[in-house]
Short mmCIF file of C-alpha atoms and ligand atoms in Angstrom, two decimals:
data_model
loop_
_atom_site.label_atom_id
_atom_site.label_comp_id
_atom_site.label_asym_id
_atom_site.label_seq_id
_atom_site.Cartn_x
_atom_site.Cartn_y
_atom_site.Cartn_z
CA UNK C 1 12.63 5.36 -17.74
CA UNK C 2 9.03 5.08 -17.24
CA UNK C 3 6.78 3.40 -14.57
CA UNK C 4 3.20 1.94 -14.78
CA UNK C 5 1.07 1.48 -11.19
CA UNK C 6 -1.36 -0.49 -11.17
CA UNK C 7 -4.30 1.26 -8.18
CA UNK C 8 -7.09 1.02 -9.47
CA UNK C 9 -8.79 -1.75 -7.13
CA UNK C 10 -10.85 -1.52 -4.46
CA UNK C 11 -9.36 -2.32 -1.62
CA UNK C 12 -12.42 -4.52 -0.53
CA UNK C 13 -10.73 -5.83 2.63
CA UNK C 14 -9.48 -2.40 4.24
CA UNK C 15 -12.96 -1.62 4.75
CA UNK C 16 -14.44 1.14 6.00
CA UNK C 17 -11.11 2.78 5.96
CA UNK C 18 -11.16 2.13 2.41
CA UNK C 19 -14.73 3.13 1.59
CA UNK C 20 -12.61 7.10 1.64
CA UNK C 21 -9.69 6.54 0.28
CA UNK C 22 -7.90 4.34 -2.07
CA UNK C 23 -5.58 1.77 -0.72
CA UNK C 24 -2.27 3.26 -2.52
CA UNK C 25 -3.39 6.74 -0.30
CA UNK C 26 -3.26 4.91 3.17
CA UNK C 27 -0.50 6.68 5.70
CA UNK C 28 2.55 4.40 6.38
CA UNK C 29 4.05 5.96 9.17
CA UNK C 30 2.25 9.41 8.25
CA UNK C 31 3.37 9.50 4.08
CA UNK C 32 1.05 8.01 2.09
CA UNK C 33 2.09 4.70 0.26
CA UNK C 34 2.48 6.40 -2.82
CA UNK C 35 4.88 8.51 -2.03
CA UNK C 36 6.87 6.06 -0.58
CA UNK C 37 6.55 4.61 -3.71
CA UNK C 38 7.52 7.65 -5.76
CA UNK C 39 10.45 7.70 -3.64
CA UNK C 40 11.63 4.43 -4.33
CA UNK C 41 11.25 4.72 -8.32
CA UNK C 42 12.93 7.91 -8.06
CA UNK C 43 15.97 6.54 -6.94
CA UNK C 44 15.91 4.21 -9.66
CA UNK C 45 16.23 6.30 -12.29
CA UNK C 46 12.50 6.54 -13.20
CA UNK C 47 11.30 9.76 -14.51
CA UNK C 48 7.65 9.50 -15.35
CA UNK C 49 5.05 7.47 -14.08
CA UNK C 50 1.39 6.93 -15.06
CA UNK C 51 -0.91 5.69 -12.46
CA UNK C 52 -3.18 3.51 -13.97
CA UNK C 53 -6.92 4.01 -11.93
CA UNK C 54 -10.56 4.55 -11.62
CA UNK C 55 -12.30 7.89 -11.74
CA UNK C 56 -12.56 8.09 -8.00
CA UNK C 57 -9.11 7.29 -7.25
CA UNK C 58 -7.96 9.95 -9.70
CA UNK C 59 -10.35 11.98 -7.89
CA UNK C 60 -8.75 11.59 -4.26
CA UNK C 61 -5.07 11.71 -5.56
CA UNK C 62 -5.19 15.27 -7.35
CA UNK C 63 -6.88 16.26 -3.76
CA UNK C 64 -4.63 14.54 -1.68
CA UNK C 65 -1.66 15.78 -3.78
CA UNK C 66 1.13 13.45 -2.26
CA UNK C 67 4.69 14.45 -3.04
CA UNK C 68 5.83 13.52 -6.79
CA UNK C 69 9.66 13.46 -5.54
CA UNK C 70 11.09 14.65 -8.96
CA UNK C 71 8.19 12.63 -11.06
CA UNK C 72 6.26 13.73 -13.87
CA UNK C 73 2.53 12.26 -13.04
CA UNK C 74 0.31 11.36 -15.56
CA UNK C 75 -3.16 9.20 -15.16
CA UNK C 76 -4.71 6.69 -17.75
CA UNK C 77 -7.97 6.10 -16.67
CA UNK C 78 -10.09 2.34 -16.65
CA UNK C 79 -13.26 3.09 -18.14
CA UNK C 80 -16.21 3.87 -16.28
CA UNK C 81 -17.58 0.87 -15.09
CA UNK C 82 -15.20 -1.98 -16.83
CA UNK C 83 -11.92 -1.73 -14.66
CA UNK C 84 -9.32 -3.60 -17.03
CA UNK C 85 -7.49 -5.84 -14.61
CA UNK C 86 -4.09 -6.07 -14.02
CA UNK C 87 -3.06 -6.37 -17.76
CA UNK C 88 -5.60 -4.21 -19.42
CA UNK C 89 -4.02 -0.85 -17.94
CA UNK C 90 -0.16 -1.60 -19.42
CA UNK C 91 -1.97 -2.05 -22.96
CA UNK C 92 -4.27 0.78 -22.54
CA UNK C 93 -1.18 3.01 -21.91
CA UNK C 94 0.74 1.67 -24.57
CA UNK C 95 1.28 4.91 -26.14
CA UNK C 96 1.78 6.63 -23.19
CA UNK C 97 4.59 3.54 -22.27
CA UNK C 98 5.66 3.77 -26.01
CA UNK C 99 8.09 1.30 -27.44
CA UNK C 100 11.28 2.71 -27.31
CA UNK C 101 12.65 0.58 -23.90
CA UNK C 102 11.65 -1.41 -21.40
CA UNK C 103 9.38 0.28 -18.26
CA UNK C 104 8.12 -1.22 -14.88
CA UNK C 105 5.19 -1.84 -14.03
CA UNK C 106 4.15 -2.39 -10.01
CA UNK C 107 1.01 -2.86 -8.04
CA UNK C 108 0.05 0.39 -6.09
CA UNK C 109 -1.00 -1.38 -3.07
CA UNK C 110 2.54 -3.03 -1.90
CA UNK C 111 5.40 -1.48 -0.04
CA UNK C 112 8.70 -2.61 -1.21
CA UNK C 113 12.17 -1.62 -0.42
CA UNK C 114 13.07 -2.52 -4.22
CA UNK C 115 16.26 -1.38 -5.79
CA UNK C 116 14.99 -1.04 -9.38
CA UNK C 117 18.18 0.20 -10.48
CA UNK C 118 19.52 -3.53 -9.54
CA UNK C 119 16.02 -4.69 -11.08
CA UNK C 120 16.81 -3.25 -14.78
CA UNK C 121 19.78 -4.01 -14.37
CA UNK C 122 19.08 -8.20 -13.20
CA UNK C 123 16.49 -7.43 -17.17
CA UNK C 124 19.00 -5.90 -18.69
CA UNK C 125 21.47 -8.89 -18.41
CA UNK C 126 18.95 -11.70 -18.74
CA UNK C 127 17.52 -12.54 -22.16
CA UNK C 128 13.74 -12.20 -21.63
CA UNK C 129 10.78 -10.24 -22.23
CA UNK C 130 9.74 -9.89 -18.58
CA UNK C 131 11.50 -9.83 -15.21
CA UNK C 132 9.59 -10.02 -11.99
CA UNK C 133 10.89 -8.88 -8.84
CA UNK C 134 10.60 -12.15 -5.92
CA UNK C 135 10.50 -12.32 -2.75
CA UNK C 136 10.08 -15.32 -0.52
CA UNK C 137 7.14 -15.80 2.52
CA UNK C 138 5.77 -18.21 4.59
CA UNK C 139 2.60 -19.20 3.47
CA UNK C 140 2.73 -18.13 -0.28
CA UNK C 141 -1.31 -19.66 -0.96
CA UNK C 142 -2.91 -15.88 -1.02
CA UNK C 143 0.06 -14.65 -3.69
CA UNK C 144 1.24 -15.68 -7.04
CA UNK C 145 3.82 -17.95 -6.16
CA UNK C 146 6.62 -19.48 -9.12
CA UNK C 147 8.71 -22.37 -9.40
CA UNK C 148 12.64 -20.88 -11.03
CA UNK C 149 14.99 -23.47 -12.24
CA UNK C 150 18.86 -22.75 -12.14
CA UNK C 151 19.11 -19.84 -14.12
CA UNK C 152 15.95 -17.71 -13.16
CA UNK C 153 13.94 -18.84 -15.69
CA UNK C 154 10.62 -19.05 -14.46
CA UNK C 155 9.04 -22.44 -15.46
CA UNK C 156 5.56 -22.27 -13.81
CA UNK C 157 3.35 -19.28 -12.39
CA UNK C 158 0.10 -20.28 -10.39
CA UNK C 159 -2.09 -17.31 -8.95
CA UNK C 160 -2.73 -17.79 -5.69
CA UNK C 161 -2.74 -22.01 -5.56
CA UNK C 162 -4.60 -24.04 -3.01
CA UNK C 163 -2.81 -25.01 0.20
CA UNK C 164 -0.77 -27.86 -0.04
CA UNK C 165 0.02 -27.33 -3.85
CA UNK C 166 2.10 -24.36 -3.94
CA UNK C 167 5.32 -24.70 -6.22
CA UNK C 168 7.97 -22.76 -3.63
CA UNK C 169 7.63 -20.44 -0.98
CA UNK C 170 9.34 -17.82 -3.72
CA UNK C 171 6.27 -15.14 -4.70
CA UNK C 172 5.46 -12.34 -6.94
CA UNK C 173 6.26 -9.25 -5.13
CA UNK C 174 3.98 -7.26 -7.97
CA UNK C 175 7.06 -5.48 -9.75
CA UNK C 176 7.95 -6.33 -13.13
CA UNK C 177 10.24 -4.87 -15.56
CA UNK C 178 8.65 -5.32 -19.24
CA UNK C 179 9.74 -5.05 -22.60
CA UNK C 180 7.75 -3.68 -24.84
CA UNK C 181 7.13 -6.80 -26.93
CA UNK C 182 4.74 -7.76 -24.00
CA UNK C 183 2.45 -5.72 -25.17
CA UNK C 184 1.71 -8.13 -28.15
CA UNK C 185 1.09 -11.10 -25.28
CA UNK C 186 -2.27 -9.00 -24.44
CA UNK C 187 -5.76 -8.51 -26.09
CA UNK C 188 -7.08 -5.01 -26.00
CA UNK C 189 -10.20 -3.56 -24.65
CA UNK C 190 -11.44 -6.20 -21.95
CA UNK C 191 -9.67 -6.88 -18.67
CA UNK C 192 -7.09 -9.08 -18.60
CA UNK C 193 -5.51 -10.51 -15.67
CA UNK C 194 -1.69 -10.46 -16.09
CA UNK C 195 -1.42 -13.29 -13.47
CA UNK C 196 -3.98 -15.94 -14.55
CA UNK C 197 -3.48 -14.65 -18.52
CA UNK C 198 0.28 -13.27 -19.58
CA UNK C 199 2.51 -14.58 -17.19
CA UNK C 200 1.65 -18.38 -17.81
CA UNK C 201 1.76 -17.29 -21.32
CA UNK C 202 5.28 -15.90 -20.83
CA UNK C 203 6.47 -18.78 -18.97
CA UNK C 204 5.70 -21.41 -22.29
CA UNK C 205 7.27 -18.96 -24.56
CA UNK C 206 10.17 -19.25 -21.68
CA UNK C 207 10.04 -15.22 -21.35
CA UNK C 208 9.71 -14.59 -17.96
CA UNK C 209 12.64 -14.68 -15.90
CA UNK C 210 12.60 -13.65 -11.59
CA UNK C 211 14.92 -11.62 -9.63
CA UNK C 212 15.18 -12.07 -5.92
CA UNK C 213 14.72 -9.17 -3.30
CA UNK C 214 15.67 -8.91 -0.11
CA UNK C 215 14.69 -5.32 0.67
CA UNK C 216 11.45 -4.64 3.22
CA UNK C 217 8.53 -6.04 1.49
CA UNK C 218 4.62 -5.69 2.97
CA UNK C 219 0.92 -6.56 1.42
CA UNK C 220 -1.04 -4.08 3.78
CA UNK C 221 -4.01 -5.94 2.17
CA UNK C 222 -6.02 -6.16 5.85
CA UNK C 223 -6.31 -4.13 8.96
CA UNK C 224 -3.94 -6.14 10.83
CA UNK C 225 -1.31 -6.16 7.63
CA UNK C 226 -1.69 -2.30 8.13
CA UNK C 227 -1.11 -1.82 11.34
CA UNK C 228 1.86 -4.36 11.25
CA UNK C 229 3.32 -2.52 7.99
CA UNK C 230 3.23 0.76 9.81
CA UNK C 231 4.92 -0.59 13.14
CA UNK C 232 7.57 -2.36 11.08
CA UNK C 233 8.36 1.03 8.88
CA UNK C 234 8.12 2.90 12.25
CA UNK C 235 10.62 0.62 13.53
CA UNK C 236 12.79 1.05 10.61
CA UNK C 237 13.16 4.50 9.90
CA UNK C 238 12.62 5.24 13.86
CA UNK C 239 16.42 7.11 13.60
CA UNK C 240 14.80 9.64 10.38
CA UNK C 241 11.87 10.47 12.32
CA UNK C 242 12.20 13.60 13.65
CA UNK C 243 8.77 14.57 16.06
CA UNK C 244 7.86 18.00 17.09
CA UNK C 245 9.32 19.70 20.31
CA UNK C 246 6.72 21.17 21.63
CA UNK C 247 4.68 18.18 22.60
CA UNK C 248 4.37 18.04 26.28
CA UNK C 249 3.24 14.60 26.43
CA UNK C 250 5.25 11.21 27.85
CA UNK C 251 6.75 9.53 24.25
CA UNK C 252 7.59 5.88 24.93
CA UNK C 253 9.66 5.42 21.24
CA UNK C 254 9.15 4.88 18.91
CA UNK C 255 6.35 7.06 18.18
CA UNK C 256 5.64 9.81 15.54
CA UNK C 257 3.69 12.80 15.42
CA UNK C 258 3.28 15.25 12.40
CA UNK C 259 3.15 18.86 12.68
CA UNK C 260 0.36 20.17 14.47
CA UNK C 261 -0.13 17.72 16.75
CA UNK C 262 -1.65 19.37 20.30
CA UNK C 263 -1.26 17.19 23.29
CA UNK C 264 -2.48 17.59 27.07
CA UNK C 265 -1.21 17.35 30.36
CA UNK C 266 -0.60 13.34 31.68
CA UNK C 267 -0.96 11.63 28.03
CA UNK C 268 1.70 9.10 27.34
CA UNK C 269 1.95 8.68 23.50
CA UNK C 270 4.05 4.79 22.59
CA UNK C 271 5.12 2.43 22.12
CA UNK C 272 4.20 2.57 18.62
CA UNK C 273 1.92 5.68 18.28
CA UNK C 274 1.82 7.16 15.04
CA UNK C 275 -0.31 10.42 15.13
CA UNK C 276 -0.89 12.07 11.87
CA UNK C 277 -1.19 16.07 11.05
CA UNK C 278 -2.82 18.24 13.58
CA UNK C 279 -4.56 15.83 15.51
CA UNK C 280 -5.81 17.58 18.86
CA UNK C 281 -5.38 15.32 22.01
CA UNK C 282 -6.74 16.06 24.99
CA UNK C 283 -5.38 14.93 29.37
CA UNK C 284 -4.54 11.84 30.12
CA UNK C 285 -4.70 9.95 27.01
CA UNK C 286 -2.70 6.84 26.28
CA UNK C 287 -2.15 6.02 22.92
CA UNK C 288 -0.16 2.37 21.99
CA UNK C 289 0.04 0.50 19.16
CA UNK C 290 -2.20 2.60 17.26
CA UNK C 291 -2.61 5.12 14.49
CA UNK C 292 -4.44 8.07 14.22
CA UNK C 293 -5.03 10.03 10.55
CA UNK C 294 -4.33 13.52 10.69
CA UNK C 295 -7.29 16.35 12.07
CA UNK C 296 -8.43 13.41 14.59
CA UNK C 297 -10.08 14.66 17.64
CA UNK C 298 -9.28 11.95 20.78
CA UNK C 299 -10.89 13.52 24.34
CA UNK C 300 -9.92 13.33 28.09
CA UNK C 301 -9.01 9.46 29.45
CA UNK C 302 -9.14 7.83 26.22
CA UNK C 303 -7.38 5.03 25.78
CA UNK C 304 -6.52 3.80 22.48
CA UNK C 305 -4.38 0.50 22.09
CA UNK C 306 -4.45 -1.57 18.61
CA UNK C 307 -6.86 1.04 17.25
CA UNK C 308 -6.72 2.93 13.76
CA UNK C 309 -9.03 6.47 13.50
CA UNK C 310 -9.63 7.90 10.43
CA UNK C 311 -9.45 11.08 9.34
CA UNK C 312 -11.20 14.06 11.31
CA UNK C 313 -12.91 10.88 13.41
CA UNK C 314 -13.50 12.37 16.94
CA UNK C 315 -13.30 9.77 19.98
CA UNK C 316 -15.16 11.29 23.13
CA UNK C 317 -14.24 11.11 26.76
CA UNK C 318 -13.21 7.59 28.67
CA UNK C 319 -13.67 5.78 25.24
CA UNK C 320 -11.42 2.80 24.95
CA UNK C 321 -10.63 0.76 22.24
CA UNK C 322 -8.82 -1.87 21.31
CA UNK C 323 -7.83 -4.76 19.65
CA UNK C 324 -7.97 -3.97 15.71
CA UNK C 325 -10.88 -1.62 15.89
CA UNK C 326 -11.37 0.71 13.11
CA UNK C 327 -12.70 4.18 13.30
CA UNK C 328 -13.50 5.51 9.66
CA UNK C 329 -12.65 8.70 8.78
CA UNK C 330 -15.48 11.86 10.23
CA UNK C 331 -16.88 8.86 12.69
CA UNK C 332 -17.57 9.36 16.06
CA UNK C 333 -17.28 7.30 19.38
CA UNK C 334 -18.76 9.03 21.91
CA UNK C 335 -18.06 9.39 25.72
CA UNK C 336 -17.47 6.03 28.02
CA UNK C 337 -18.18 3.77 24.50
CA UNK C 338 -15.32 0.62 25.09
CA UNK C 339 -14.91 -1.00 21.40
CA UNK C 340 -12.79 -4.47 21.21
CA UNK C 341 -12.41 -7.44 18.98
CA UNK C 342 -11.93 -5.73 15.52
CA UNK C 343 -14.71 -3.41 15.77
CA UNK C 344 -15.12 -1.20 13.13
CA UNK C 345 -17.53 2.71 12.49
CA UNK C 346 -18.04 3.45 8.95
CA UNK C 347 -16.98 7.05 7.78
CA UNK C 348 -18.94 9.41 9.02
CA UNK C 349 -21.13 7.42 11.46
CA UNK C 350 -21.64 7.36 15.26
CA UNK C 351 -21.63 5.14 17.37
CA UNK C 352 -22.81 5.76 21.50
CA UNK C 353 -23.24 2.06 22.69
CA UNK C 354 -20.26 -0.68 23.81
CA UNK C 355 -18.92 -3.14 20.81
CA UNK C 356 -17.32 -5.68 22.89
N1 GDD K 401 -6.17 0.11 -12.96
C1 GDD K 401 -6.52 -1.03 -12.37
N2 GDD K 401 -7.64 -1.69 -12.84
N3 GDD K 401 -5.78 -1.52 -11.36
C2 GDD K 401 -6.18 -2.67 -10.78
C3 GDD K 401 -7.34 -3.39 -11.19
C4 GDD K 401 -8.09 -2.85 -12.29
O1 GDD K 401 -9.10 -3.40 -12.73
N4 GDD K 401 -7.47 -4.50 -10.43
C5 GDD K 401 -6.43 -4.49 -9.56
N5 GDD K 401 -5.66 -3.38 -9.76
C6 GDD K 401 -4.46 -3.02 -9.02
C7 GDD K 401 -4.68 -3.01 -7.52
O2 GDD K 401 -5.06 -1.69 -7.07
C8 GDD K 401 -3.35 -3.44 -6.97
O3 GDD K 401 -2.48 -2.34 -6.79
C9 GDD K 401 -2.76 -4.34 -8.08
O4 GDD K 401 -3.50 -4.02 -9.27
C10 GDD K 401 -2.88 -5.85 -7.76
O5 GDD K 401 -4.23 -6.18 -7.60
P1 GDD K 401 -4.78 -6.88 -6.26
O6 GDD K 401 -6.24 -7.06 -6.42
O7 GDD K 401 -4.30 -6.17 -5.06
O8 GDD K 401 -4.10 -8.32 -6.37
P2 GDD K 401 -3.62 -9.28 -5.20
O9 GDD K 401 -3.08 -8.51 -4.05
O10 GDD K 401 -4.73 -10.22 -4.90
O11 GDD K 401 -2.43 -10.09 -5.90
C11 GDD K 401 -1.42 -9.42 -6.64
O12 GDD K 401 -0.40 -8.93 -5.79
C12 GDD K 401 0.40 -9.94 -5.11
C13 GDD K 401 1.46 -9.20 -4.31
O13 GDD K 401 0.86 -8.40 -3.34
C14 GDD K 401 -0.84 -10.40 -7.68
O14 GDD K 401 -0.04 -9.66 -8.55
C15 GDD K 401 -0.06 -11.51 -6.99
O15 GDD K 401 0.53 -12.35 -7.98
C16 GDD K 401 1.04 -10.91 -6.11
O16 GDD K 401 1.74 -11.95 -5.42
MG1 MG K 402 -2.99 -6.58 -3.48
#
């Protein structure tokens, strides 16, 4: 079986964390999504995947090298300049896909506890060329949200509706199993949008059927979404995480640390600390709420509560911040600087003066 992600956006609101790294790269709870991704498709059976992405994100991914789990990898690049959409990758890789069975195809930037064995299964049975994988929210108006009669038919799909018109609170959680017939439903060479263009296509030819989910399911589309996604996963899979011994600090759970990770005397590390590879940490720190990427440098007295710190960012003495701030990755806050109220550094960039 093979899998199609979709990653090749730009992450526009995860900014300046996302000026470095592509979104599907982001830690959750110190693994980057896509290998919690990999995972998942994995255990479904999948055996090859091609990530469908720009240039750049190719670019950080073969550095990055996250864990295939099992997977053969393969890329199939947008073309420089004219990303294809959501629809213009799964006919661009129609060789690659072929046209021997049906594949999945899933956006890069969710994480979902999906059983796609029970997904091909749910195509399998029904008598369609598309089934999408639903799950239900609150306030469906920023998601493509359907409207299923009795037997799972999908009879209307609106992207992303305005308030007060939305069909049911039931929405596209942005995994689809496809025959390959689909491909004939899109025009080559130009993007295409698989939400505003195929699926309402589908839905008049009465090809498009949904399958419910009830598995962990998170957009990690802004900072707060992030941090949220990561404190629900580190609430989750608190009993797997395992943290080093040798870290002297107090740990009020659940909190995890990677390998590496040096701590000084009088820090107190939780609730809900997630400290990434080899992060130094110096006396008296208190770290809440928070995540720091791995090779961070965080000095004497910080305090750190709500925060995210990028990669390699170092955070000088007496600094506190709180409240959503964002420190891009190589950035520096330097001594006695207090950041609140979403305040964010761009990579690389320093920063000596109060945000309040
Ligand atoms: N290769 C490539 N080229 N990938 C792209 C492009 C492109 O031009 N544009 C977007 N993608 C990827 C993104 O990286 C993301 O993983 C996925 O396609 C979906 O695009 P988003 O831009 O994140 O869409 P969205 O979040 O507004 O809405 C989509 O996801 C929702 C679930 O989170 C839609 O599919 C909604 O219907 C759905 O409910
Ligand atoms: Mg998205």
């Amino acid at each position: 079986m093979k899998a199609l992600i979709l990653a090749g956006g730009f992450a526009t609101r995860l900014r300046p964390l996302s000026c470095s790294r592509p979104k599907t790269l982001f830690p959750l709870v110190n693994r980057p999504l896509l290998q919690w991704i990999f995972e998942r498709l994995a255990d479904g059976g999948v055996d090859e995947v091609i990530l469908a992405v720009n240039a750049l994100t190719q670019f950080y991914i073969r550095q990055q090298k996250p864990c295939k789990c099992g997977l053969k990898v393969r890329f199939s690049l947008d073309p420089p300049k004219n990303p294809l959409g959501t629809a213009g990758p799964i006919k661009k890789a129609e060789k690659l896909l072929g046209h021997d069975e049906p594949f999945i195809v899933l956006n890069g930037d969710i994480f979902a506890d999906i059983d796609y064995k029970a997904l091909i299964e749910a195509h399998k049975k029904a008598n369609a060329l598309a089934t999408m994988a639903l799950c239900s929210v609150e306030d469906p108006s920023c998601f493509g949200v359907v409207e299923l009669c009795k037997d799972n038919y999908i009879t209307r799909f609106i992207e992303k509706p305005p308030k007060g018109q939305v069909p049911s609170n039931f929405i596209n959680a942005g995994a689809y199993v496809l025959d390959p017939g689909v491909f004939d439903f899109i025009p080559e060479g130009r993007a295409v949008s698989i939400e505003r263009e195929i699926f309402p296509r589908l839905v008049v030819a009465k090809q498009l059927v949904g399958h419910c989910i009830d598995g962990l399911w998170m957009d990690i589309g802004k900072p707060a979404e992030y941090l949220e996604a990561n404190r629900l996963l580190l609430s989750s899979f608190a009993h797997k995480i395992v943290n080093p011994k040798n870290v002297l600090a107090e740990i009020k759970s659940p909190v995890a640390l990677e390998q590496g990770v040096v701590v000084g005397e009088k820090s107190i590390l939780g609730p809900y600390a997630i400290i990434g590879k080899n992060v130094k940490i110096g006396c008296n720190v208190t770290i809440s709420n928070s995540i720091v990427f791995s090779d961070a440098e965080i000095g004497d007295d910080v305090k750190l509560n709500g925060a995210v710190v990028g990669e390699g960012a170092y955070i000088g003495r007496h600094a506190d911040i709180g409240d959503g701030c964002i420190i891009a990755d190589q950035a520096k806050v330097k001594e006695n600087v207090h950041m609140r109220d979403g305040a964010t550094v761009c990579p690389a960039k320093e920063i000596s003066e109060n945000v309040l």
